[in-house]
Coordinates of C-alpha atoms and ligand atoms in Angstrom, one line a residue:
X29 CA 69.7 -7.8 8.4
X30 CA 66.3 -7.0 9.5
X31 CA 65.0 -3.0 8.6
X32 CA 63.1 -3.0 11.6
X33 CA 64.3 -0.8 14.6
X34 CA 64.0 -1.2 18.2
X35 CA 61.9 2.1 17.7
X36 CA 59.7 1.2 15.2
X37 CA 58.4 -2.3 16.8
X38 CA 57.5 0.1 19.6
X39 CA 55.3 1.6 16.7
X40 CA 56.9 5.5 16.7
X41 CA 57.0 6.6 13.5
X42 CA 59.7 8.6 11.7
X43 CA 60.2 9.8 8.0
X44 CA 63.4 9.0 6.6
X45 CA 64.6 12.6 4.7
X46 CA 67.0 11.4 1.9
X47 CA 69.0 13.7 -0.5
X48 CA 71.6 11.7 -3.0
X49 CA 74.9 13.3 -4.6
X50 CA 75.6 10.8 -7.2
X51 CA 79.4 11.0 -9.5
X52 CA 79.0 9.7 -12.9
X53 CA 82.4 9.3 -15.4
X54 CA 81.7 10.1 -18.8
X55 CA 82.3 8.1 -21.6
X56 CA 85.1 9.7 -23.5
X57 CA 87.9 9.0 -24.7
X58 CA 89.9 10.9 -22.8
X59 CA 90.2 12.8 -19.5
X60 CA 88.8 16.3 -18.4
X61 CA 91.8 18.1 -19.1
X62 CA 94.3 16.8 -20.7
X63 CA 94.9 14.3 -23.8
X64 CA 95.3 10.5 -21.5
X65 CA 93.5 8.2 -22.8
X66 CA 90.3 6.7 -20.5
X67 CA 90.6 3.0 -19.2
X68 CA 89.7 0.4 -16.8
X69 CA 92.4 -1.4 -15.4
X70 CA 94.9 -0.5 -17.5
X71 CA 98.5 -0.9 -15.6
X72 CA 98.9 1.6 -12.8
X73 CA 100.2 5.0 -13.6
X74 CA 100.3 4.2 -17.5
X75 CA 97.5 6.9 -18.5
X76 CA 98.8 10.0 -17.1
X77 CA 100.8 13.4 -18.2
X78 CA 102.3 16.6 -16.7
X79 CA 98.4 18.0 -16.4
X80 CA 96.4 14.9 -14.6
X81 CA 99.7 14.4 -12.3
X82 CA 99.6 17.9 -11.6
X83 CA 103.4 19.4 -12.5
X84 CA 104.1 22.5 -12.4
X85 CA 103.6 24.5 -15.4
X86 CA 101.1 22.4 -17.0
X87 CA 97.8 23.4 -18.1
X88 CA 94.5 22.1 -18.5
X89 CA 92.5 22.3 -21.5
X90 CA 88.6 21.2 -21.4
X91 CA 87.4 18.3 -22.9
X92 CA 84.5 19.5 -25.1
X93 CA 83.4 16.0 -25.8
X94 CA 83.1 15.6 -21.8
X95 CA 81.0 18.8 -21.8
X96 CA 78.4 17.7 -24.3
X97 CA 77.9 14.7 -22.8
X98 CA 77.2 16.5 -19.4
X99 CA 75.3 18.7 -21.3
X100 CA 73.3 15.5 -22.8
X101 CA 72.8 14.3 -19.2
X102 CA 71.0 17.9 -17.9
X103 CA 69.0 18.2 -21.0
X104 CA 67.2 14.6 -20.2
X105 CA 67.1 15.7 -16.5
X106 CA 65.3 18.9 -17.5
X107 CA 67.9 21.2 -15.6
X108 CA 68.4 24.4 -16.9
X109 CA 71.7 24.5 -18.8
X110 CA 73.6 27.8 -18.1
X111 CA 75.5 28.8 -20.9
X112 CA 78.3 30.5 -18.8
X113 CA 79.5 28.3 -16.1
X114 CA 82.9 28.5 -14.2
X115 CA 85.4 26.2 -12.8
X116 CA 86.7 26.2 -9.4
X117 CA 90.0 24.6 -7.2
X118 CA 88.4 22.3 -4.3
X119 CA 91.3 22.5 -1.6
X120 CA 92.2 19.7 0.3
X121 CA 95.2 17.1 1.1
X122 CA 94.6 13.4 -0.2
X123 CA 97.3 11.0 -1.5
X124 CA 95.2 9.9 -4.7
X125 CA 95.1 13.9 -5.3
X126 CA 98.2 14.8 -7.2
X127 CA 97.6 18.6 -7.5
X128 CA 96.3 19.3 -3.8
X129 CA 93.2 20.4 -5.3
X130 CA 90.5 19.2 -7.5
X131 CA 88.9 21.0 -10.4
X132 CA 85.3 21.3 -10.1
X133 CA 82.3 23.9 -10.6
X134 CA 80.9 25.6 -7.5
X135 CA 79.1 28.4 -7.5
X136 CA 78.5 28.5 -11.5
X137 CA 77.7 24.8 -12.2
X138 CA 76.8 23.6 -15.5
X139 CA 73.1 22.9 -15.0
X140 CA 70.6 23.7 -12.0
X141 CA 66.9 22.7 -11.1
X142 CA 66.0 19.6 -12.8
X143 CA 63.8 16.9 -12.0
X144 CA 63.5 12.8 -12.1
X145 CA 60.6 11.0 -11.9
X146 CA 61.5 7.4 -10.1
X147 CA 58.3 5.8 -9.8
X148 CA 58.3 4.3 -6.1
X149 CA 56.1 1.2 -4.9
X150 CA 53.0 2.0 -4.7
X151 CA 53.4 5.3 -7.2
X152 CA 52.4 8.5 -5.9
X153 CA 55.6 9.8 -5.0
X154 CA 56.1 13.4 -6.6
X155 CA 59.6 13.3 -9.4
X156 CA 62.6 14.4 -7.5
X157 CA 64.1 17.6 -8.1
X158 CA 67.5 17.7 -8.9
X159 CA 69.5 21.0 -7.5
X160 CA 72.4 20.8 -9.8
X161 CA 75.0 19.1 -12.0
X162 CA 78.6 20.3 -12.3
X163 CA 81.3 18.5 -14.5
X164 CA 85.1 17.9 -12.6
X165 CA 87.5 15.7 -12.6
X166 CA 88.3 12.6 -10.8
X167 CA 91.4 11.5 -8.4
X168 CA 93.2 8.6 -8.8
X169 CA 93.0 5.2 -6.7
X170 CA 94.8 4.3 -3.3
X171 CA 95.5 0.4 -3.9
X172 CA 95.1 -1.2 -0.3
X173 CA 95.3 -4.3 -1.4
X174 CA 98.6 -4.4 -4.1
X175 CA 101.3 -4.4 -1.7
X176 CA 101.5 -5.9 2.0
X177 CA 101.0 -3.1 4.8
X178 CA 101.5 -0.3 2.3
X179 CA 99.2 2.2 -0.1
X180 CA 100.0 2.1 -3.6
X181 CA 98.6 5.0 -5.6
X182 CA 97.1 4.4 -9.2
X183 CA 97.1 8.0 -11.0
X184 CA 94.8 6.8 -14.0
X185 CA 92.0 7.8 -12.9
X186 CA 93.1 11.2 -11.7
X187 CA 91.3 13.7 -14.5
X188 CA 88.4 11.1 -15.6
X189 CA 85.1 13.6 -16.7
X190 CA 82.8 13.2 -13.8
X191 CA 79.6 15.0 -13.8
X192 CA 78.2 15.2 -9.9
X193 CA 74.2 14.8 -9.8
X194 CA 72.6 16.3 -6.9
X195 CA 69.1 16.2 -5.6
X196 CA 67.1 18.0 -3.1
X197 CA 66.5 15.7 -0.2
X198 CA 63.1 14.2 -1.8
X199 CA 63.6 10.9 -1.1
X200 CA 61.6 9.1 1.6
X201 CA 62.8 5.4 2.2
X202 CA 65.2 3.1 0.8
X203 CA 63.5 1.6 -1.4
X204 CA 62.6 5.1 -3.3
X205 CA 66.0 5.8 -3.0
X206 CA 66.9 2.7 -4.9
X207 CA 63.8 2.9 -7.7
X208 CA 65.6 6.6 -8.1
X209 CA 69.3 5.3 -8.7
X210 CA 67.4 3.0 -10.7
X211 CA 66.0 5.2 -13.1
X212 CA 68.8 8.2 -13.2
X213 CA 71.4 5.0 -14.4
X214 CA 69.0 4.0 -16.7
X215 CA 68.4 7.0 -18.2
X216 CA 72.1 7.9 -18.3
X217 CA 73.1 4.4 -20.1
X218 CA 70.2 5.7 -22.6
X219 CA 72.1 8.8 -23.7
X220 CA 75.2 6.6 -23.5
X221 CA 77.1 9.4 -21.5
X222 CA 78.2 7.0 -19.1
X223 CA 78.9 3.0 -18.2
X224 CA 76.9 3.4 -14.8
X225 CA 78.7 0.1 -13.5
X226 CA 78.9 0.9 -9.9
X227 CA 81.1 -2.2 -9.5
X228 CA 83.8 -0.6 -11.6
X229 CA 83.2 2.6 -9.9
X230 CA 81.9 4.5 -13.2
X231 CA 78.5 5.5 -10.8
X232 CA 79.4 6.3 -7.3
X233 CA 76.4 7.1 -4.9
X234 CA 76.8 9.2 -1.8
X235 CA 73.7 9.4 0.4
X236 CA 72.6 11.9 2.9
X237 CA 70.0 10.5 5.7
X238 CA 68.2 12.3 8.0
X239 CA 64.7 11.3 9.8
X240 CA 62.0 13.6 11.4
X241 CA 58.4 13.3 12.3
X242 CA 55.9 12.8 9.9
X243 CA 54.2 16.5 9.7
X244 CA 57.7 18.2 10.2
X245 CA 58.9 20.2 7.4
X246 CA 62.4 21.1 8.8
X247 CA 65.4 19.3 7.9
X248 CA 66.8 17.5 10.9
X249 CA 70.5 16.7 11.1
X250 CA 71.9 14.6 8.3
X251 CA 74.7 12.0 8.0
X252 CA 76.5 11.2 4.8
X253 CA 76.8 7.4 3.8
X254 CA 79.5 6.5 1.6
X255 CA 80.8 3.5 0.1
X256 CA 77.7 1.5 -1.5
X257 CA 78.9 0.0 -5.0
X258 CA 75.5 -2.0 -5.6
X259 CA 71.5 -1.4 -5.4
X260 CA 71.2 -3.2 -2.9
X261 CA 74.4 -2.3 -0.6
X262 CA 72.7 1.3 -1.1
X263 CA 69.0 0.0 0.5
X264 CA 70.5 -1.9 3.3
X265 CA 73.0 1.2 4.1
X266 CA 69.7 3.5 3.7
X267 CA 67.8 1.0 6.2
X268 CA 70.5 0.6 8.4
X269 CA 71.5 4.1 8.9
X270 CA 67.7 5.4 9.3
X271 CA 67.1 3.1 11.9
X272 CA 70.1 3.4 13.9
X273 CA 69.3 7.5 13.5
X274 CA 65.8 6.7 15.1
X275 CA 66.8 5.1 18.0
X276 CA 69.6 7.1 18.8
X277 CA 66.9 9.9 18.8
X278 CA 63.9 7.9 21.0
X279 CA 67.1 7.0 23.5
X280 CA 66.9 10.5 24.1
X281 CA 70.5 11.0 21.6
X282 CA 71.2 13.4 19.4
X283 CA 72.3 13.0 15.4
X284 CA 76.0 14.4 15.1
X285 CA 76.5 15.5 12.1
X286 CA 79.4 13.5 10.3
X287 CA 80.4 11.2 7.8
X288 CA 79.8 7.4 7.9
X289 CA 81.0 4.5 6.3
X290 CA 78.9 1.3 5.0
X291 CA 80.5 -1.9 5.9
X292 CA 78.8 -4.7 4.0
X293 CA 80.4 -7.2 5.9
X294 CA 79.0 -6.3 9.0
X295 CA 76.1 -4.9 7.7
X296 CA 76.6 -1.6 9.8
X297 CA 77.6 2.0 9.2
X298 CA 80.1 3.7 11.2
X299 CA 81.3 6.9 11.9
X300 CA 84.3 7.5 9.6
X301 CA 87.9 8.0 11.7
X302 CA 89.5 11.2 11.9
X303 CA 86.2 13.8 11.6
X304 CA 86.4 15.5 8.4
X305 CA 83.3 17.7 9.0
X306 CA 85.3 20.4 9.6
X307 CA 86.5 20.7 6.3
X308 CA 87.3 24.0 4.4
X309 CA 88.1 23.6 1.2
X310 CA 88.9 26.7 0.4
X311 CA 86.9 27.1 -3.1
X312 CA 88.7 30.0 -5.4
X313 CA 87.6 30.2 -9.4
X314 CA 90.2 28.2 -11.2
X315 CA 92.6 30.8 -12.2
X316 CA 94.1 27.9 -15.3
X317 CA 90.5 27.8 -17.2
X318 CA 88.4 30.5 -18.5
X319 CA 84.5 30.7 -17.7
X320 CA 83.2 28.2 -19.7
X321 CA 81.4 29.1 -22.9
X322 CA 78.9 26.4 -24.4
X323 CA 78.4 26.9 -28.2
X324 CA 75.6 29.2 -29.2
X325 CA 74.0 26.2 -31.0
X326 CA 75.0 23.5 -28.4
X327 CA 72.1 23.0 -25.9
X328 CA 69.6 23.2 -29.2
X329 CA 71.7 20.6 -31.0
X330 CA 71.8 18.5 -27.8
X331 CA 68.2 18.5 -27.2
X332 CA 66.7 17.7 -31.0
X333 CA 69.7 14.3 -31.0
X334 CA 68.2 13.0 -27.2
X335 CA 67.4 9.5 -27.7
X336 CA 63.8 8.4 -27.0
X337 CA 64.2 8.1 -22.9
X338 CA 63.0 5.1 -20.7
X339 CA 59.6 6.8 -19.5
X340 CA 58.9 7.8 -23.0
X341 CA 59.9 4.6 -24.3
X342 CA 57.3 3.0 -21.8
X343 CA 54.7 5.0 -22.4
X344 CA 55.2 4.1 -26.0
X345 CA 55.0 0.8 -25.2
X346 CA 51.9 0.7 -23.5
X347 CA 50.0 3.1 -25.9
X348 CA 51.3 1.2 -29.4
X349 CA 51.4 -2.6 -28.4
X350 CA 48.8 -2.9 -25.8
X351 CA 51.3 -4.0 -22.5
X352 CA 50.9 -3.5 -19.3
X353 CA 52.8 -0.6 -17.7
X354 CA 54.8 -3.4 -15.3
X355 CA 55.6 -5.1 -18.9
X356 CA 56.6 -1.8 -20.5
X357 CA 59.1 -1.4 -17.7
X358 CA 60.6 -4.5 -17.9
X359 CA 61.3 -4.4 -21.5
X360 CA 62.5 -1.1 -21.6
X361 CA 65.0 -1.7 -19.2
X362 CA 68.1 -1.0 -21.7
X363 CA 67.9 -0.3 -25.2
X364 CA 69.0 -3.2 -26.8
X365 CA 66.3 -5.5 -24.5
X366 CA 63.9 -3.1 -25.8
X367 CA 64.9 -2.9 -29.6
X368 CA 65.0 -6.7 -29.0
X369 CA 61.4 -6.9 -28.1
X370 CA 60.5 -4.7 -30.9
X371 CA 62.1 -6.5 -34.0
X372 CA 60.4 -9.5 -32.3
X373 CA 57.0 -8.0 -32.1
X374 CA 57.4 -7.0 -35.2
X375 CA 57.9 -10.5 -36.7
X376 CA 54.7 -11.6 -34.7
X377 CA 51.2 -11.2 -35.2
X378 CA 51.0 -10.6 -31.5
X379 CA 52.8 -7.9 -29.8
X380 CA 52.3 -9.0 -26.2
X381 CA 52.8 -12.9 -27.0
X382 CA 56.3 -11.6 -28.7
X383 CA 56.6 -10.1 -24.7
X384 CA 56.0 -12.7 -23.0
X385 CA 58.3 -15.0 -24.5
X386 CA 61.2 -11.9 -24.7
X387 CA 60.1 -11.4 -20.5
X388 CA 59.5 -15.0 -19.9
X389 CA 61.8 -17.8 -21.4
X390 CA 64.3 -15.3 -22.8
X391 CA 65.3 -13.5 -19.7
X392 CA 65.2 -16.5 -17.8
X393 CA 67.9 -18.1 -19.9
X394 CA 69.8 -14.8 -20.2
X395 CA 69.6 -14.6 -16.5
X396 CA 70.7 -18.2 -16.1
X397 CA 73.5 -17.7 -18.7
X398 CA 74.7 -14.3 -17.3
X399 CA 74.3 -13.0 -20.9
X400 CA 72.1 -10.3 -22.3
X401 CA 69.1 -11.0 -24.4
X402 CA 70.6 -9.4 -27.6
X403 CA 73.7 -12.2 -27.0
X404 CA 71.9 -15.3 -27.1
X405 CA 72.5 -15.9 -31.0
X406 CA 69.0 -15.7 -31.3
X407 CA 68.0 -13.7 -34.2
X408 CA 64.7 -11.7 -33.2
X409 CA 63.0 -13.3 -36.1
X410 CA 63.4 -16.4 -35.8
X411 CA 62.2 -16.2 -32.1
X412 CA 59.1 -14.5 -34.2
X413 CA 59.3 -17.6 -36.0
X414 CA 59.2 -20.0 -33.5
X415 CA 56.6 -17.9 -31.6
X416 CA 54.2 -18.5 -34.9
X417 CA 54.8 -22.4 -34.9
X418 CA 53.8 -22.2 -31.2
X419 CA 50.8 -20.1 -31.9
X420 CA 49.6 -21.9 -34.4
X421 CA 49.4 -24.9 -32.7
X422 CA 52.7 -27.2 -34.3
X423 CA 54.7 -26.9 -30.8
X424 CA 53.3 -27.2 -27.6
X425 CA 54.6 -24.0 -24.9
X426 CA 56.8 -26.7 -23.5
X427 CA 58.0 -27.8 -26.2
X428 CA 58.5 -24.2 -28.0
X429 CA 60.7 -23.4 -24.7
X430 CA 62.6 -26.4 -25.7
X431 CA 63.3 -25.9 -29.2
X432 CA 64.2 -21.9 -27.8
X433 CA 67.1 -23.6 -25.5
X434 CA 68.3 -26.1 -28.6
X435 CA 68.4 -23.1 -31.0
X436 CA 71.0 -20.7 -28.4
X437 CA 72.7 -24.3 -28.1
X438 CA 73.1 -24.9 -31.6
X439 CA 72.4 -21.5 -32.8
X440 CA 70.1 -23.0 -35.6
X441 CA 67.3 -21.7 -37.3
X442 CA 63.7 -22.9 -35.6
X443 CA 62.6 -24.9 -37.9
X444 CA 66.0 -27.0 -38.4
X445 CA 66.1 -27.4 -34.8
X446 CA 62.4 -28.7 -34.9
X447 CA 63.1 -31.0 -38.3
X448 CA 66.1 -32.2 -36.9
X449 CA 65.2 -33.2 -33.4
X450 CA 61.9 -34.4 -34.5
X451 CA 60.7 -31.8 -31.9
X452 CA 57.4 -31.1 -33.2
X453 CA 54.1 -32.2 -31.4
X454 CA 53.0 -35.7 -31.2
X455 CA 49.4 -36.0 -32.2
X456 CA 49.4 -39.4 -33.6
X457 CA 46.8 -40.9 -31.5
X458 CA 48.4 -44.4 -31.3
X459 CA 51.5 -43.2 -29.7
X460 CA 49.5 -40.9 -27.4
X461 CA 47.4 -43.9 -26.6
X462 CA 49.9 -46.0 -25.6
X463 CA 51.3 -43.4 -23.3
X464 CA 48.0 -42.9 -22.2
X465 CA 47.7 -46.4 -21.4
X466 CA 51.1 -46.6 -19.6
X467 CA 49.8 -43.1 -16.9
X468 CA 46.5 -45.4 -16.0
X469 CA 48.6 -49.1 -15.8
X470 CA 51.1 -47.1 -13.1
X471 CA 48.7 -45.0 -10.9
X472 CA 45.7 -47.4 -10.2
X473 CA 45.2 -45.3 -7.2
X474 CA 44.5 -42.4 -8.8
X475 CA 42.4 -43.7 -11.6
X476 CA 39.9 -44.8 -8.8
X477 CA 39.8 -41.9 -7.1
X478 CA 39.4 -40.1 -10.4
X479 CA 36.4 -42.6 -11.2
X480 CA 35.0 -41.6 -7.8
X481 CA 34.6 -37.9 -9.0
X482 CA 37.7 -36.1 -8.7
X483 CA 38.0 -35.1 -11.9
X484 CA 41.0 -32.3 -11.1
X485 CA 43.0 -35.4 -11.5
X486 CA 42.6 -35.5 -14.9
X487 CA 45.7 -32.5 -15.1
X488 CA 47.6 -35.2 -13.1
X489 CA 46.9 -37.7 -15.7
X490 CA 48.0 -35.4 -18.4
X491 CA 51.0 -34.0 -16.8
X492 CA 51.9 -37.7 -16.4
X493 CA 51.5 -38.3 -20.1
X494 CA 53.5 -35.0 -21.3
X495 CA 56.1 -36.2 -19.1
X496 CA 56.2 -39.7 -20.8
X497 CA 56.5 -37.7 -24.4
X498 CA 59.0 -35.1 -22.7
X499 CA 56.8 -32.6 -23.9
X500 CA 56.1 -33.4 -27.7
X501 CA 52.1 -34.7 -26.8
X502 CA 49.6 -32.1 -28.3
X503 CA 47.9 -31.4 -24.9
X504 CA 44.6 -31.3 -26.3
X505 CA 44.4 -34.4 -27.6
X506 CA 46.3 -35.6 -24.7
X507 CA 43.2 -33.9 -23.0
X508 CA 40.8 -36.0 -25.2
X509 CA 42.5 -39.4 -25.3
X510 CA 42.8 -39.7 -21.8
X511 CA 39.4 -38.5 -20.6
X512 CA 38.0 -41.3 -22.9
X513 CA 40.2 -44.0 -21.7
X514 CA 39.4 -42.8 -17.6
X515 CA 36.2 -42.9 -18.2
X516 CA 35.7 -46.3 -20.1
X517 CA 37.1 -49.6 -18.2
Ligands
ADP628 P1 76.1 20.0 2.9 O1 76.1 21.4 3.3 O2 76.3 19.1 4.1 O3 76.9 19.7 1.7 P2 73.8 20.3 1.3 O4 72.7 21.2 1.7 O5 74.8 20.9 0.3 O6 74.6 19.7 2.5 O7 73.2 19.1 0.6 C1 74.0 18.0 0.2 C2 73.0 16.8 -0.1 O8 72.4 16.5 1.2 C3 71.9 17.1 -1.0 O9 71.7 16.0 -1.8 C4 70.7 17.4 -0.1 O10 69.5 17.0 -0.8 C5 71.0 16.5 1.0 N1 70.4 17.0 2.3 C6 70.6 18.2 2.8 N2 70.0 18.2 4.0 C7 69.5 17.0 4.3 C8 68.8 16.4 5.4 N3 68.5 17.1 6.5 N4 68.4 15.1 5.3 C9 68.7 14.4 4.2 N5 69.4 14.9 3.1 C10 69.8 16.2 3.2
ZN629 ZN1 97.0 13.4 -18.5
MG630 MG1 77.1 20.9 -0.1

């Protein structure tokens, strides 16, 4: 799909005003109100009671676990926790919605006024202010797809801890959008308050568009986007919507004000049937709960047990081992990656050649394997090890990377792998002459042109030869034996 409107080839320029509401379930055990257990995909309708399927007489009881970890969440975000907050009923008619309502916060929400910063291309952008996260509960799942031509209803998930994440619209174009969701699931999966798989539905996004021209400060009219479960579902929705918003605008349209859908297979949003802008939900204070309470001692306890979070985790990075900021990034991307890289470093003289292997080779083959870097079998010291016979000159790169792929294979120590496979470098100068020989015998042409003055053939001449020793040649006398033997007849 191409991100370039009609509008914009003409060269009229718009800002795209973004504002995300983003629900995240918590990682507990059980649900907001009530003792059922938490799962994915369990059988339908297997993890419910009298409170999550809404019978009369049944009460909810808050799940203090869920609050702490929402708590967790707005301390990181630097919201200010509030600690009296109050539930409210959210009216409205749904099948998936046993009760008719859903228990959320409204006007008392758990935690107001943080901020994010989601470093954008190019930098600069300002962090994005968050206006507020609530804790409420879930509704369950209308199956589509179980049963021909009818809705089946999966009650599971009615009750899940959600917290809902909003921010102020500071978001300028898809792609800061994305770097945001980036970042806030990051940081969530650092606290370990939530999953964030947005496959599974554990991180939902909702985005609000708008555009304007550059220089206005008012808000023009918004849409709501809904139903993006992946990064880059959410950047081709944002594009898609933006543009289509911009040339309504220079055909001389207006915005409405509604809801769309994201269709991935047609790469289009469209304006969700049946308009549901008109909406009153019909917000009372839960009469079943009383205001919540959070422990004297709770946001203090919460704050001294944060975990070290990504962007002070990079910074550490960059300040104690010398990497680049990029590099910081990359290895900090989860916790394990990054305890990963630091056991490694740690079993290296050199912390940004223990990187570069962790960033290079290792997340290529964890990439190609569909398997995180901490699952490879590889034991971060004896990648330190293998690093060290590298750097000191027993392996060739190549033929390090190689002995790296037969150890996840075998799940063997380095050096076995290098004993047993007679991996290590070639630098008997008979055997590399003899290949040497064989690259000038097979590429006359090349030789003369070489003995006419081009010497940048002589990396052709030793690629050739590390190819004939798959690797095991020590390039430097590879470097030397074949110079000598191009140059003499
Ligand atoms: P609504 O009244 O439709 O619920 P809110 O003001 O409560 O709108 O904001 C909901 C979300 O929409 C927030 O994330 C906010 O940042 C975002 N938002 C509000 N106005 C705009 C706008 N004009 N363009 C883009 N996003 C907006
Ligand atoms: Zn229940
Ligand atoms: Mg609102």
């Amino acid at each position: 799909m191409s991100e370039e409107s009609p509008a914009k080839r003409k060269g009229i320029p718009h800002e795209t005003v973004i504002g995300l509401e983003i629900h995240v379930q918590l990682k507990t055990a059980s649900k907001m109100f009530c003792g059922c257990r938490v799962a994915f995909a369990a059988p339908p309708n297997t993890l419910v009671c009298p409170v999550c399927l809404g019978l009369p007489g049944a009460l909810p009881v808050v799940n203090e676990r869920a609050v702490e970890l929402a708590v967790r969440a707005a301390v990181a975000l630097g919201c200010t926790v509030h600690p009296r907050s109050a539930f409210a009923r959210k009216n409205y008619f749904y099948p998936d919605l046993p009760k008719g309502y859903q228990i959320t916060q409204y006007d008392r929400p758990l935690a107001t006024d943080g901020s994010l910063d989601a470093p954008a291309e190019g930098g600069g952008a300002p962090p994005v202010r968050i206006r507020r996260l609530h804790v409420e509960e879930d509704s369950g799942k209308s199956l589509h797809d179980r049963f021909p031509e009818t809705t089946a209803i999966d009650l599971n998930r009615a009750g899940v801890p959600l917290v809902e994440i909003v921010t102020e619209p500071d978001l300028h174009s898809p792609a800061h959008a994305r770097a945001f969701l980036v970042r806030l699931k990051q940081t969530l999966e650092y606290l370990e308050v939530s999953d964030c798989n947005m496959e599974e539905g554990s991180l939902r996004v909702d985005a609000n568009v708008s555009v304007r021209r550059p220089g206005s400060h008012e808000l023009a009219t918004k849409t709501e986007v809904k139903n993006m479960n992946s990064f880059s579902q959410l950047s081709k929705a944002l594009a898609f919507e933006a543009s289509r918003q911009v040339d309504l605008l220079e055909g001389g349209g207006a915005v409405e004000h509604e809801t769309m859908l994201w269709d991935p297979v047609r790469g289009a949003t469209r304006p969700m049937r049946g308009k549901e802008e008109a909406h009153d939900y019909r917000y009372f204070p839960e009469p079943d709960l009383p205001t919540l309470v959070l422990p004297e001692a709770l946001i203090d306890t919460v704050t001294d047990g944060l975990p070290e979070l990504p962007w002070e985790k990079i910074r550490r990075f960059v300040q104690t081992y010398g990497l680049r900021e990029y590099d910081a990034g990359v290895l900090s991307a989860d916790r394990r990656l990054a305890a990963f890289f630091e056991a490694t470093a740690e079993a290296t003289p050199d912390p940004k050649t223990a990187a570069n292997w962790v960033m290079g080779e290792m997340l290529a083959i964890s990439n190609e394997l569909g398997q995180h870097v901490a699952e490879l079998g590889i034991e971060p010291v004896e990648l330190g090890r293998l690093i060290d016979r590298v750097e000191t000159g027993a392996l060739s790169h190549t033929l390090g990377k190689q002995v790296l792929r037969r150890m996840i294979e075998t799940g063997k120590p380095a050096d076995a792998v290098i004993d047993e496979e007679g991996l290590s470098l070639v630098s008997d100068s008979d055997q590399i002459d003899e290949w040497v020989g064989e690259a000038i015998r097979e590429n006359p042409a090349e030789v003369e042109r070489y003995r006419d003055g081009e010497e940048k053939l002589l990396a052709f001449f030793i690629g050739q030869v590390m190819r004939k020793s798959r690797g095991k040649a020590d390039p430097e006398r590879v470097r030397d034996r074949l110079a000598r033997a191009l140059a003499t007849d």
